[in-house]
Amino acid sequence: MIASPAPLLNVQKLSIAFGGLKAVQDFSLVLPDKALYGLIGPNGAGKTTVFNLLTGVYRADSGEITLAGNNLKGRKPEAITAAGLARTFQNIRLFGELSVLDNVRLACQVRGQHTLVRTLFRTQHYRTQEDRFRAKALDLLDLFQMGPLADQPANCLAYGYQRRLEILRALATEPKVLLLDEPAAGMNPQEKRELAQSIRHIRDSFGVAILLIEHDMGLVMDICERITVLDQGQIISEGPPAAVQNCPRVIQAYLGVEG
């Protein structure tokens, strides 16, 4: 028998409580390389809390998080990003006054080598590195048909493009795993269809694994290979989309009725 490959992201029994409230309890997830999985649940189920735990915004009370075999538990957010775990946010967090290009270029600097002397004196190493970041940012923008918008302030973009830009910023950090927190929020049907194509394209072209939080069930069922369902901080179902969609506990959690 051939052994299964080690998971890229391995989360085991992750828990956190705020006061007496158990926000997430014994959350486990195994995300293989280049997988496209979904994390769903009713409002307040604990989905974004899970993302905050994975990315170091919150520190877990118990449990383990490993990425490519490296322990992430207890690390700061910037260290987790550098390790290869990047995210977007439910509420868009762009540098609104900066250009589209500069938003992506700054994200590239996660992979840079900076020293105070190089920065202050604009050494040859610094200039070469900055030229490389600019070229990389332009390539990413062109890949997603945003090159003509490079010099526009980010806060002047249409909403759908702002969402796309935030995903590009996360990609600029060269992640192994990309966490998308409600990327379709506020989008119209056409933008959602384009988003679905973009997510597949990102997974296939960049070779990253993706974990997606999303309330649009049509989008989730269309693109995700496997889905985990949270309710009141606990996993109530996990499996392929068709199985999850027909699970009585999932139907009850969303509709308040027995399936």
Short mmCIF file of C-alpha atoms in Angstrom, two decimals:
data_model
loop_
_atom_site.label_atom_id
_atom_site.label_comp_id
_atom_site.label_asym_id
_atom_site.label_seq_id
_atom_site.Cartn_x
_atom_site.Cartn_y
_atom_site.Cartn_z
CA MET A 1 0.00 0.00 0.00
CA ILE A 2 1.29 3.46 -0.94
CA ALA A 3 1.29 5.87 1.99
CA SER A 4 -0.80 9.02 1.64
CA PRO A 5 1.24 12.20 1.27
CA ALA A 6 1.59 14.38 4.33
CA PRO A 7 -1.00 17.19 4.44
CA LEU A 8 0.16 20.67 3.54
CA LEU A 9 -1.91 22.29 6.30
CA ASN A 10 -2.70 20.10 9.28
CA VAL A 11 -4.97 21.50 12.00
CA GLN A 12 -5.78 19.30 14.97
CA LYS A 13 -8.25 19.96 17.81
CA LEU A 14 -8.00 23.74 17.70
CA SER A 15 -9.99 25.45 20.45
CA ILE A 16 -10.48 28.94 21.88
CA ALA A 17 -12.86 30.44 24.41
CA PHE A 18 -13.68 34.09 25.09
CA GLY A 19 -14.68 34.25 28.73
CA GLY A 20 -17.12 31.40 29.18
CA LEU A 21 -17.99 31.19 25.48
CA LYS A 22 -16.36 28.37 23.51
CA ALA A 23 -16.01 30.11 20.16
CA VAL A 24 -14.24 27.19 18.46
CA GLN A 25 -13.98 23.70 19.89
CA ASP A 26 -11.82 20.81 18.63
CA PHE A 27 -11.59 22.09 15.07
CA SER A 28 -9.54 19.80 12.81
CA LEU A 29 -8.77 20.11 9.12
CA VAL A 30 -6.37 18.37 6.76
CA LEU A 31 -5.71 20.42 3.62
CA PRO A 32 -3.65 18.66 0.92
CA ASP A 33 -1.35 20.41 -1.52
CA LYS A 34 -3.27 22.30 -4.27
CA ALA A 35 -6.65 21.45 -2.71
CA LEU A 36 -9.67 23.75 -2.91
CA TYR A 37 -11.79 23.32 0.22
CA GLY A 38 -14.67 25.28 1.73
CA LEU A 39 -15.53 26.27 5.30
CA ILE A 40 -19.18 27.18 5.78
CA GLY A 41 -21.75 27.65 8.53
CA PRO A 42 -24.47 30.00 9.77
CA ASN A 43 -23.61 33.51 10.94
CA GLY A 44 -21.66 33.35 14.19
CA ALA A 45 -20.61 29.74 13.66
CA GLY A 46 -16.92 30.54 14.24
CA LYS A 47 -15.57 30.53 10.68
CA THR A 48 -13.64 33.81 10.81
CA THR A 49 -12.44 32.91 14.30
CA VAL A 50 -10.84 29.81 12.75
CA PHE A 51 -9.09 32.01 10.19
CA ASN A 52 -7.91 34.31 12.98
CA LEU A 53 -6.48 31.31 14.84
CA LEU A 54 -4.72 29.97 11.75
CA THR A 55 -3.14 33.35 10.96
CA GLY A 56 -2.06 34.28 14.49
CA VAL A 57 -4.58 37.05 15.10
CA TYR A 58 -5.87 34.93 18.00
CA ARG A 59 -3.81 32.46 20.01
CA ALA A 60 -5.46 29.08 20.48
CA ASP A 61 -6.10 27.73 23.96
CA SER A 62 -5.27 24.26 22.70
CA GLY A 63 -4.60 22.34 19.51
CA GLU A 64 -1.91 22.22 16.84
CA ILE A 65 -1.32 23.95 13.48
CA THR A 66 1.40 22.81 11.10
CA LEU A 67 2.18 24.03 7.60
CA ALA A 68 4.41 21.80 5.50
CA GLY A 69 5.51 20.16 8.74
CA ASN A 70 6.36 23.47 10.47
CA ASN A 71 4.61 24.36 13.71
CA LEU A 72 2.70 27.66 13.41
CA LYS A 73 1.02 27.73 16.80
CA GLY A 74 1.99 30.80 18.80
CA ARG A 75 3.71 32.59 15.92
CA LYS A 76 2.92 36.20 15.09
CA PRO A 77 0.86 37.00 11.97
CA GLU A 78 3.82 38.32 9.98
CA ALA A 79 5.82 35.17 10.72
CA ILE A 80 2.90 33.00 9.64
CA THR A 81 2.61 34.96 6.38
CA ALA A 82 6.33 34.51 5.78
CA ALA A 83 5.93 30.77 6.44
CA GLY A 84 3.45 30.59 3.55
CA LEU A 85 -0.06 31.14 4.94
CA ALA A 86 -1.80 34.24 3.54
CA ARG A 87 -5.35 35.51 3.82
CA THR A 88 -7.90 38.04 2.68
CA PHE A 89 -10.45 39.64 4.99
CA GLN A 90 -14.23 39.80 5.04
CA ASN A 91 -13.90 43.58 5.29
CA ILE A 92 -11.53 44.80 2.58
CA ARG A 93 -8.26 46.14 4.01
CA LEU A 94 -6.46 47.91 1.20
CA PHE A 95 -4.21 50.95 1.45
CA GLY A 96 -6.85 53.14 -0.13
CA GLU A 97 -4.70 56.21 -0.82
CA LEU A 98 -1.92 54.18 -2.43
CA SER A 99 -1.98 53.08 -6.04
CA VAL A 100 -3.11 49.64 -7.11
CA LEU A 101 0.48 48.86 -8.06
CA ASP A 102 1.89 49.97 -4.71
CA ASN A 103 -0.64 47.86 -2.81
CA VAL A 104 0.70 44.75 -4.54
CA ARG A 105 4.34 45.89 -4.50
CA LEU A 106 4.30 46.36 -0.72
CA ALA A 107 2.94 42.85 -0.26
CA CYS A 108 5.88 41.50 -2.28
CA GLN A 109 8.23 42.80 0.41
CA VAL A 110 7.33 39.87 2.66
CA ARG A 111 9.87 37.97 0.53
CA GLY A 112 12.43 40.77 0.62
CA GLN A 113 15.71 41.12 2.46
CA HIS A 114 15.79 44.52 4.09
CA THR A 115 18.33 46.21 6.34
CA LEU A 116 18.32 49.74 7.70
CA VAL A 117 21.54 50.61 5.86
CA ARG A 118 20.26 49.31 2.49
CA THR A 119 17.00 51.22 2.90
CA LEU A 120 18.50 54.51 4.09
CA PHE A 121 21.25 54.63 1.48
CA ARG A 122 19.24 53.09 -1.36
CA THR A 123 22.03 50.64 -2.13
CA GLN A 124 22.30 48.71 -5.37
CA HIS A 125 20.85 45.67 -3.62
CA TYR A 126 17.87 47.74 -2.44
CA ARG A 127 17.23 49.21 -5.91
CA THR A 128 17.53 45.81 -7.61
CA GLN A 129 15.12 44.28 -5.14
CA GLU A 130 12.59 47.09 -5.53
CA ASP A 131 12.76 46.77 -9.33
CA ARG A 132 12.07 43.05 -8.98
CA PHE A 133 9.08 43.70 -6.71
CA ARG A 134 7.65 46.24 -9.15
CA ALA A 135 8.01 43.83 -12.07
CA LYS A 136 6.41 41.03 -10.07
CA ALA A 137 3.50 43.27 -9.06
CA LEU A 138 2.91 44.34 -12.66
CA ASP A 139 2.96 40.72 -13.79
CA LEU A 140 0.30 39.83 -11.21
CA LEU A 141 -1.88 42.76 -12.26
CA ASP A 142 -1.56 41.84 -15.92
CA LEU A 143 -2.45 38.23 -15.16
CA PHE A 144 -5.79 39.41 -13.77
CA GLN A 145 -6.44 42.12 -16.36
CA MET A 146 -5.73 44.93 -13.89
CA GLY A 147 -2.60 46.33 -15.53
CA PRO A 148 -4.40 49.41 -16.92
CA LEU A 149 -5.52 50.23 -13.35
CA ALA A 150 -1.99 50.12 -11.87
CA ASP A 151 -1.71 53.87 -11.20
CA GLN A 152 -5.22 54.39 -9.84
CA PRO A 153 -5.74 54.85 -6.08
CA ALA A 154 -7.08 51.60 -4.63
CA ASN A 155 -10.08 53.34 -3.08
CA CYS A 156 -11.21 54.51 -6.54
CA LEU A 157 -11.66 50.95 -7.82
CA ALA A 158 -15.06 49.37 -8.31
CA TYR A 159 -15.95 47.00 -5.51
CA GLY A 160 -15.30 43.83 -7.49
CA TYR A 161 -11.83 45.05 -8.44
CA GLN A 162 -11.06 45.90 -4.82
CA ARG A 163 -11.86 42.31 -3.90
CA ARG A 164 -9.64 41.08 -6.71
CA LEU A 165 -6.82 43.39 -5.61
CA GLU A 166 -6.92 42.04 -2.07
CA ILE A 167 -6.53 38.50 -3.41
CA LEU A 168 -3.59 39.67 -5.57
CA ARG A 169 -1.92 41.21 -2.52
CA ALA A 170 -2.17 37.87 -0.72
CA LEU A 171 -0.74 36.07 -3.76
CA ALA A 172 2.18 38.50 -3.85
CA THR A 173 3.44 37.00 -0.58
CA GLU A 174 3.98 33.69 -2.43
CA PRO A 175 1.77 31.58 -0.15
CA LYS A 176 1.54 27.81 0.04
CA VAL A 177 -2.00 28.15 1.43
CA LEU A 178 -4.42 30.97 0.65
CA LEU A 179 -7.34 31.69 3.00
CA LEU A 180 -10.22 33.61 1.39
CA ASP A 181 -12.75 35.13 3.81
CA GLU A 182 -16.04 35.74 1.97
CA PRO A 183 -14.47 36.95 -1.30
CA ALA A 184 -17.87 37.12 -3.02
CA ALA A 185 -19.45 39.39 -0.39
CA GLY A 186 -21.20 42.31 -2.09
CA MET A 187 -20.59 41.05 -5.61
CA ASN A 188 -23.22 40.87 -8.33
CA PRO A 189 -23.88 37.56 -10.18
CA GLN A 190 -21.49 38.36 -13.04
CA GLU A 191 -18.70 39.30 -10.62
CA LYS A 192 -19.28 36.05 -8.73
CA ARG A 193 -18.95 34.01 -11.91
CA GLU A 194 -15.70 35.80 -12.72
CA LEU A 195 -14.51 35.24 -9.14
CA ALA A 196 -15.15 31.49 -9.40
CA GLN A 197 -13.03 31.37 -12.56
CA SER A 198 -10.30 33.42 -10.87
CA ILE A 199 -10.16 31.13 -7.82
CA ARG A 200 -9.78 28.05 -10.00
CA HIS A 201 -7.15 29.87 -12.05
CA ILE A 202 -5.20 30.83 -8.93
CA ARG A 203 -5.17 27.26 -7.66
CA ASP A 204 -4.12 25.81 -11.02
CA SER A 205 -1.61 28.48 -12.08
CA PHE A 206 0.04 29.22 -8.73
CA GLY A 207 -0.19 25.72 -7.29
CA VAL A 208 -1.55 26.93 -3.96
CA ALA A 209 -4.04 25.23 -1.69
CA ILE A 210 -7.14 27.33 -0.97
CA LEU A 211 -9.51 27.34 1.99
CA LEU A 212 -12.61 29.42 1.33
CA ILE A 213 -15.19 30.91 3.69
CA GLU A 214 -18.28 31.88 1.76
CA HIS A 215 -22.02 32.39 2.31
CA ASP A 216 -22.89 31.98 -1.36
CA MET A 217 -23.71 28.28 -1.43
CA GLY A 218 -23.87 28.17 -5.21
CA LEU A 219 -20.25 29.33 -5.42
CA VAL A 220 -19.07 26.95 -2.70
CA MET A 221 -20.82 23.91 -4.16
CA ASP A 222 -19.51 24.77 -7.62
CA ILE A 223 -15.79 25.11 -6.92
CA CYS A 224 -14.96 23.32 -3.65
CA GLU A 225 -13.80 19.71 -3.65
CA ARG A 226 -14.55 19.20 0.02
CA ILE A 227 -16.49 21.21 2.59
CA THR A 228 -16.35 21.53 6.38
CA VAL A 229 -19.45 22.85 8.15
CA LEU A 230 -19.28 24.68 11.48
CA ASP A 231 -22.15 25.42 13.84
CA GLN A 232 -21.66 27.06 17.23
CA GLY A 233 -17.92 26.53 16.98
CA GLN A 234 -18.04 22.80 16.29
CA ILE A 235 -17.78 20.73 13.12
CA ILE A 236 -21.14 19.18 12.30
CA SER A 237 -20.38 17.80 8.85
CA GLU A 238 -17.46 17.26 6.49
CA GLY A 239 -17.17 15.76 3.05
CA PRO A 240 -17.82 16.27 -0.68
CA PRO A 241 -20.32 19.02 -1.59
CA ALA A 242 -23.19 16.67 -2.43
CA ALA A 243 -22.91 14.80 0.85
CA VAL A 244 -22.72 17.98 2.92
CA GLN A 245 -25.61 19.59 1.05
CA ASN A 246 -27.89 16.66 1.95
CA CYS A 247 -26.70 16.22 5.54
CA PRO A 248 -29.67 16.56 7.97
CA ARG A 249 -27.55 18.37 10.58
CA VAL A 250 -26.47 20.95 8.01
CA ILE A 251 -30.05 21.50 6.85
CA GLN A 252 -31.15 21.95 10.46
CA ALA A 253 -28.32 24.39 11.23
CA TYR A 254 -29.17 26.60 8.25
CA LEU A 255 -32.94 26.30 8.17
CA GLY A 256 -33.77 25.43 11.75
CA VAL A 257 -35.70 22.34 10.65
CA GLU A 258 -34.94 18.65 10.53
CA GLY A 259 -33.75 17.37 7.14
#
